[in-house]
PDB file of C-alpha atoms in Angstrom:
ATOM      1  CA  MET A  48     -86.517   3.079 -84.596  1.00  0.00           C
ATOM      2  CA  THR A  49     -85.296   0.040 -82.752  1.00  0.00           C
ATOM      3  CA  HIS A  50     -86.741  -1.133 -79.451  1.00  0.00           C
ATOM      4  CA  PRO A  51     -83.599  -0.186 -77.354  1.00  0.00           C
ATOM      5  CA  TRP A  52     -83.651   3.381 -78.861  1.00  0.00           C
ATOM      6  CA  VAL A  53     -87.359   3.741 -78.078  1.00  0.00           C
ATOM      7  CA  LEU A  54     -86.737   2.700 -74.416  1.00  0.00           C
ATOM      8  CA  ALA A  55     -83.605   4.999 -74.276  1.00  0.00           C
ATOM      9  CA  ILE A  56     -85.533   8.025 -75.552  1.00  0.00           C
ATOM     10  CA  ALA A  57     -88.530   7.387 -73.256  1.00  0.00           C
ATOM     11  CA  TYR A  58     -86.375   6.896 -70.174  1.00  0.00           C
ATOM     12  CA  ALA A  59     -83.992   9.778 -70.998  1.00  0.00           C
ATOM     13  CA  SER A  60     -86.969  12.009 -71.491  1.00  0.00           C
ATOM     14  CA  VAL A  61     -88.495  11.371 -68.141  1.00  0.00           C
ATOM     15  CA  CYS A  62     -85.129  11.432 -66.412  1.00  0.00           C
ATOM     16  CA  ALA A  63     -84.514  14.936 -67.880  1.00  0.00           C
ATOM     17  CA  ILE A  64     -87.992  16.148 -66.817  1.00  0.00           C
ATOM     18  CA  TRP A  65     -87.430  14.781 -63.267  1.00  0.00           C
ATOM     19  CA  TRP A  66     -84.049  16.550 -63.141  1.00  0.00           C
ATOM     20  CA  GLY A  67     -85.631  19.775 -64.163  1.00  0.00           C
ATOM     21  CA  LEU A  68     -88.426  19.335 -61.555  1.00  0.00           C
ATOM     22  CA  ARG A  69     -85.806  18.488 -58.986  1.00  0.00           C
ATOM     23  CA  CYS A  70     -84.136  21.792 -59.620  1.00  0.00           C
ATOM     24  CA  ILE A  71     -87.473  23.702 -59.171  1.00  0.00           C
ATOM     25  CA  VAL A  72     -89.400  21.671 -56.549  1.00  0.00           C
ATOM     26  CA  PRO A  73     -87.662  21.128 -53.210  1.00  0.00           C
ATOM     27  CA  LEU A  74     -88.969  17.489 -52.784  1.00  0.00           C
ATOM     28  CA  TRP A  75     -85.560  15.831 -53.205  1.00  0.00           C
ATOM     29  CA  SER A  76     -83.357  17.646 -50.867  1.00  0.00           C
ATOM     30  CA  HIS A  77     -79.881  16.253 -50.030  1.00  0.00           C
ATOM     31  CA  ALA A  78     -80.087  14.256 -46.794  1.00  0.00           C
ATOM     32  CA  PRO A  79     -76.999  13.666 -44.680  1.00  0.00           C
ATOM     33  CA  ARG A  80     -75.282  10.369 -45.369  1.00  0.00           C
ATOM     34  CA  PRO A  81     -76.260   7.601 -42.897  1.00  0.00           C
ATOM     35  CA  ARG A  82     -73.287   6.609 -40.736  1.00  0.00           C
ATOM     36  CA  PHE A  83     -72.766   3.271 -39.166  1.00  0.00           C
ATOM     37  CA  MET A  84     -70.534   2.388 -36.257  1.00  0.00           C
ATOM     38  CA  HIS A  85     -69.135  -0.725 -38.171  1.00  0.00           C
ATOM     39  CA  PRO A  86     -70.021  -0.207 -41.826  1.00  0.00           C
ATOM     40  CA  TRP A  87     -68.372  -3.269 -43.163  1.00  0.00           C
ATOM     41  CA  ARG A  88     -70.275  -5.352 -40.585  1.00  0.00           C
ATOM     42  CA  GLU A  89     -73.518  -3.723 -41.917  1.00  0.00           C
ATOM     43  CA  VAL A  90     -72.549  -4.692 -45.442  1.00  0.00           C
ATOM     44  CA  GLY A  91     -71.955  -8.256 -44.194  1.00  0.00           C
ATOM     45  CA  ILE A  92     -75.344  -8.339 -42.584  1.00  0.00           C
ATOM     46  CA  VAL A  93     -77.070  -7.085 -45.777  1.00  0.00           C
ATOM     47  CA  LEU A  94     -75.253  -9.664 -47.889  1.00  0.00           C
ATOM     48  CA  LEU A  95     -76.391 -12.390 -45.428  1.00  0.00           C
ATOM     49  CA  ALA A  96     -79.908 -11.059 -45.720  1.00  0.00           C
ATOM     50  CA  THR A  97     -79.511 -11.154 -49.576  1.00  0.00           C
ATOM     51  CA  VAL A  98     -78.708 -14.854 -49.278  1.00  0.00           C
ATOM     52  CA  GLY A  99     -82.029 -15.231 -47.366  1.00  0.00           C
ATOM     53  CA  VAL A 100     -83.902 -13.413 -50.152  1.00  0.00           C
ATOM     54  CA  LEU A 101     -82.305 -15.686 -52.751  1.00  0.00           C
ATOM     55  CA  LEU A 102     -83.249 -18.764 -50.763  1.00  0.00           C
ATOM     56  CA  LEU A 103     -86.805 -17.656 -50.219  1.00  0.00           C
ATOM     57  CA  GLY A 104     -86.962 -16.827 -53.958  1.00  0.00           C
ATOM     58  CA  GLN A 105     -85.834 -20.368 -54.833  1.00  0.00           C
ATOM     59  CA  LEU A 106     -88.619 -21.760 -52.639  1.00  0.00           C
ATOM     60  CA  TRP A 107     -91.083 -19.597 -54.621  1.00  0.00           C
ATOM     61  CA  VAL A 108     -89.592 -20.882 -57.907  1.00  0.00           C
ATOM     62  CA  HIS A 109     -89.956 -24.466 -56.708  1.00  0.00           C
ATOM     63  CA  GLY A 110     -93.667 -23.939 -55.900  1.00  0.00           C
ATOM     64  CA  ILE A 111     -93.463 -23.368 -52.104  1.00  0.00           C
ATOM     65  CA  ARG A 112     -95.514 -20.215 -51.781  1.00  0.00           C
ATOM     66  CA  LEU A 113     -98.819 -18.836 -50.812  1.00  0.00           C
ATOM     67  CA  GLU A 114    -101.360 -19.540 -53.571  1.00  0.00           C
ATOM     68  CA  VAL A 115    -104.979 -18.655 -54.125  1.00  0.00           C
ATOM     69  CA  GLN A 116    -107.133 -18.340 -57.282  1.00  0.00           C
ATOM     70  CA  GLY A 117    -109.501 -15.599 -58.038  1.00  0.00           C
ATOM     71  CA  THR A 118    -109.931 -12.030 -56.945  1.00  0.00           C
ATOM     72  CA  TRP A 119    -107.383 -12.277 -54.098  1.00  0.00           C
ATOM     73  CA  ARG A 120    -104.615 -13.723 -56.356  1.00  0.00           C
ATOM     74  CA  PRO A 121    -102.804 -10.296 -56.758  1.00  0.00           C
ATOM     75  CA  VAL A 122    -102.883  -9.582 -53.079  1.00  0.00           C
ATOM     76  CA  VAL A 123    -101.454 -13.089 -52.185  1.00  0.00           C
ATOM     77  CA  GLU A 124     -98.799 -12.724 -54.917  1.00  0.00           C
ATOM     78  CA  SER A 125     -97.891  -9.438 -53.341  1.00  0.00           C
ATOM     79  CA  MET A 126     -97.615 -11.105 -49.935  1.00  0.00           C
ATOM     80  CA  ASN A 127     -95.286 -13.652 -51.566  1.00  0.00           C
ATOM     81  CA  GLN A 128     -93.016 -10.847 -52.694  1.00  0.00           C
ATOM     82  CA  VAL A 129     -93.040  -9.324 -49.197  1.00  0.00           C
ATOM     83  CA  ILE A 130     -92.109 -12.637 -47.671  1.00  0.00           C
ATOM     84  CA  ILE A 131     -89.279 -13.056 -50.144  1.00  0.00           C
ATOM     85  CA  PHE A 132     -87.752  -9.605 -49.528  1.00  0.00           C
ATOM     86  CA  ALA A 133     -88.402  -9.663 -45.849  1.00  0.00           C
ATOM     87  CA  PRO A 134     -84.848 -10.561 -44.801  1.00  0.00           C
ATOM     88  CA  LEU A 135     -83.511  -7.372 -46.487  1.00  0.00           C
ATOM     89  CA  VAL A 136     -86.339  -5.067 -45.486  1.00  0.00           C
ATOM     90  CA  ALA A 137     -85.949  -6.276 -41.873  1.00  0.00           C
ATOM     91  CA  VAL A 138     -82.359  -5.088 -41.687  1.00  0.00           C
ATOM     92  CA  PRO A 139     -83.077  -1.351 -41.066  1.00  0.00           C
ATOM     93  CA  ILE A 140     -85.924  -2.299 -38.708  1.00  0.00           C
ATOM     94  CA  LEU A 141     -84.025  -4.903 -36.647  1.00  0.00           C
ATOM     95  CA  ARG A 142     -80.812  -2.846 -36.582  1.00  0.00           C
ATOM     96  CA  ARG A 143     -82.881   0.276 -35.590  1.00  0.00           C
ATOM     97  CA  GLN A 144     -81.247   2.342 -38.264  1.00  0.00           C
ATOM     98  CA  GLY A 145     -84.298   4.153 -39.550  1.00  0.00           C
ATOM     99  CA  TRP A 146     -85.579   4.301 -43.097  1.00  0.00           C
ATOM    100  CA  ALA A 147     -83.104   7.085 -44.003  1.00  0.00           C
ATOM    101  CA  SER A 148     -80.584   4.204 -44.234  1.00  0.00           C
ATOM    102  CA  ALA A 149     -82.668   2.882 -47.238  1.00  0.00           C
ATOM    103  CA  TRP A 150     -83.167   6.325 -48.867  1.00  0.00           C
ATOM    104  CA  VAL A 151     -86.771   6.418 -47.694  1.00  0.00           C
ATOM    105  CA  ARG A 152     -87.854   9.793 -46.359  1.00  0.00           C
ATOM    106  CA  PRO A 153     -91.564  10.374 -45.448  1.00  0.00           C
ATOM    107  CA  GLN A 154     -91.551  14.098 -46.028  1.00  0.00           C
ATOM    108  CA  GLY A 155     -93.397  14.903 -49.270  1.00  0.00           C
ATOM    109  CA  ILE A 156     -93.729  11.165 -50.149  1.00  0.00           C
ATOM    110  CA  LEU A 157     -97.222  11.603 -51.664  1.00  0.00           C
ATOM    111  CA  TRP A 158     -96.022  14.406 -53.902  1.00  0.00           C
ATOM    112  CA  ARG A 159     -92.974  12.407 -54.918  1.00  0.00           C
ATOM    113  CA  LEU A 160     -95.114   9.298 -55.666  1.00  0.00           C
ATOM    114  CA  ALA A 161     -97.583  11.422 -57.691  1.00  0.00           C
ATOM    115  CA  ILE A 162     -94.712  12.908 -59.680  1.00  0.00           C
ATOM    116  CA  GLY A 163     -93.188   9.440 -60.172  1.00  0.00           C
ATOM    117  CA  LEU A 164     -96.556   8.095 -61.406  1.00  0.00           C
ATOM    118  CA  GLY A 165     -96.989  10.941 -63.791  1.00  0.00           C
ATOM    119  CA  LEU A 166     -93.536  10.382 -65.211  1.00  0.00           C
ATOM    120  CA  ALA A 167     -94.305   6.687 -65.593  1.00  0.00           C
ATOM    121  CA  PHE A 168     -97.458   7.641 -67.533  1.00  0.00           C
ATOM    122  CA  LEU A 169     -95.335   9.910 -69.719  1.00  0.00           C
ATOM    123  CA  ALA A 170     -92.708   7.160 -70.347  1.00  0.00           C
ATOM    124  CA  LEU A 171     -95.504   4.774 -71.296  1.00  0.00           C
ATOM    125  CA  ALA A 172     -97.019   7.373 -73.614  1.00  0.00           C
ATOM    126  CA  LEU A 173     -93.717   8.021 -75.291  1.00  0.00           C
ATOM    127  CA  TYR A 174     -93.098   4.249 -75.729  1.00  0.00           C
ATOM    128  CA  SER A 175     -96.631   3.724 -77.201  1.00  0.00           C
ATOM    129  CA  ALA A 176     -96.079   6.648 -79.627  1.00  0.00           C
ATOM    130  CA  LEU A 177     -92.605   5.659 -80.727  1.00  0.00           C
ATOM    131  CA  GLU A 178     -92.645   1.812 -80.697  1.00  0.00           C
ATOM    132  CA  ARG A 179     -93.889   0.280 -83.961  1.00  0.00           C
ATOM    133  CA  GLY A 180     -96.651  -2.155 -83.375  1.00  0.00           C
ATOM    134  CA  SER A 181     -97.150  -1.274 -79.673  1.00  0.00           C
ATOM    135  CA  PRO A 182    -100.700  -0.924 -78.332  1.00  0.00           C
ATOM    136  CA  SER A 183    -102.192   2.591 -78.090  1.00  0.00           C
ATOM    137  CA  TRP A 184    -101.475   4.470 -74.882  1.00  0.00           C
ATOM    138  CA  PRO A 185    -104.962   3.856 -73.318  1.00  0.00           C
ATOM    139  CA  GLU A 186    -104.653   0.103 -74.161  1.00  0.00           C
ATOM    140  CA  ALA A 187    -101.014  -0.017 -72.820  1.00  0.00           C
ATOM    141  CA  MET A 188    -102.208   1.828 -69.576  1.00  0.00           C
ATOM    142  CA  ALA A 189    -105.051  -0.677 -69.117  1.00  0.00           C
ATOM    143  CA  ARG A 190    -102.519  -3.585 -69.554  1.00  0.00           C
ATOM    144  CA  VAL A 191     -99.713  -2.220 -67.389  1.00  0.00           C
ATOM    145  CA  TYR A 192    -101.837  -0.944 -64.562  1.00  0.00           C
ATOM    146  CA  ALA A 193    -104.285  -3.812 -64.462  1.00  0.00           C
ATOM    147  CA  PRO A 194    -105.025  -4.846 -60.885  1.00  0.00           C
ATOM    148  CA  ALA A 195    -103.821  -8.405 -61.659  1.00  0.00           C
ATOM    149  CA  ARG A 196    -100.234  -6.950 -62.071  1.00  0.00           C
ATOM    150  CA  VAL A 197    -100.024  -5.209 -58.712  1.00  0.00           C
ATOM    151  CA  HIS A 198     -97.611  -7.914 -57.448  1.00  0.00           C
ATOM    152  CA  LEU A 199     -95.118  -6.840 -60.029  1.00  0.00           C
ATOM    153  CA  ALA A 200     -95.309  -3.284 -58.799  1.00  0.00           C
ATOM    154  CA  VAL A 201     -94.748  -4.695 -55.267  1.00  0.00           C
ATOM    155  CA  GLN A 202     -91.776  -6.724 -56.460  1.00  0.00           C
ATOM    156  CA  VAL A 203     -90.082  -3.763 -58.251  1.00  0.00           C
ATOM    157  CA  LEU A 204     -90.599  -1.527 -55.273  1.00  0.00           C
ATOM    158  CA  LEU A 205     -88.960  -4.181 -52.911  1.00  0.00           C
ATOM    159  CA  GLU A 206     -86.078  -4.762 -55.315  1.00  0.00           C
ATOM    160  CA  ASP A 207     -85.374  -0.911 -55.396  1.00  0.00           C
ATOM    161  CA  LEU A 208     -85.651  -0.807 -51.687  1.00  0.00           C
ATOM    162  CA  ALA A 209     -83.180  -3.741 -51.374  1.00  0.00           C
ATOM    163  CA  ILE A 210     -80.720  -2.015 -53.752  1.00  0.00           C
ATOM    164  CA  ALA A 211     -80.922   1.184 -51.672  1.00  0.00           C
ATOM    165  CA  ILE A 212     -80.376  -0.736 -48.390  1.00  0.00           C
ATOM    166  CA  LEU A 213     -77.270  -2.437 -49.790  1.00  0.00           C
ATOM    167  CA  PHE A 214     -75.982   0.697 -51.656  1.00  0.00           C
ATOM    168  CA  VAL A 215     -76.236   2.955 -48.551  1.00  0.00           C
ATOM    169  CA  ARG A 216     -74.158   0.546 -46.519  1.00  0.00           C
ATOM    170  CA  VAL A 217     -71.553  -0.026 -49.186  1.00  0.00           C
ATOM    171  CA  ALA A 218     -71.217   3.635 -49.713  1.00  0.00           C
ATOM    172  CA  ALA A 219     -70.721   4.133 -45.957  1.00  0.00           C
ATOM    173  CA  ALA A 220     -68.125   1.331 -45.825  1.00  0.00           C
ATOM    174  CA  LEU A 221     -66.128   2.833 -48.852  1.00  0.00           C
ATOM    175  CA  GLY A 222     -66.353   6.397 -47.465  1.00  0.00           C
ATOM    176  CA  PRO A 223     -67.336   9.676 -49.116  1.00  0.00           C
ATOM    177  CA  ARG A 224     -64.320   9.823 -51.399  1.00  0.00           C
ATOM    178  CA  ALA A 225     -65.075   6.541 -53.104  1.00  0.00           C
ATOM    179  CA  VAL A 226     -68.633   7.297 -53.919  1.00  0.00           C
TER     180      VAL A 226
END
């Protein structure tokens, strides 16, 4: 089986399981759509913040960043990611719009995180079982979840949060019929 098929099967499987859980467990209820007084202005603000993220990312690429060697390196790399994404994460805070405008709801968050982590473990197990030449599941777990890689988790979380912040505002600007 080819690599893209292995990924498709692993991701489709965990998505189907999540959908089934969503139908049974009331942790992902539909929240009301955030509304903005001037939604296109909000889109513009988020796009401007995105330019800030890109500029800070370029500084990082060119070596202008926090650096430390040793045990604290993953923490400092995580701080670099927070700094890079700060302009976008600051939008709901500075505009006093609340985290619902970024699809973040604190109710049941620990359960949702636990389920997400369990589904990630399952996706990795499927990948390890189906991908020819891949490491065993325990070895893959040790590599993927190594403390030295925590900054990658922070980066992915902040990327997802940035996408949500932008998407909520674009959806509000386009209106309920367009989305």
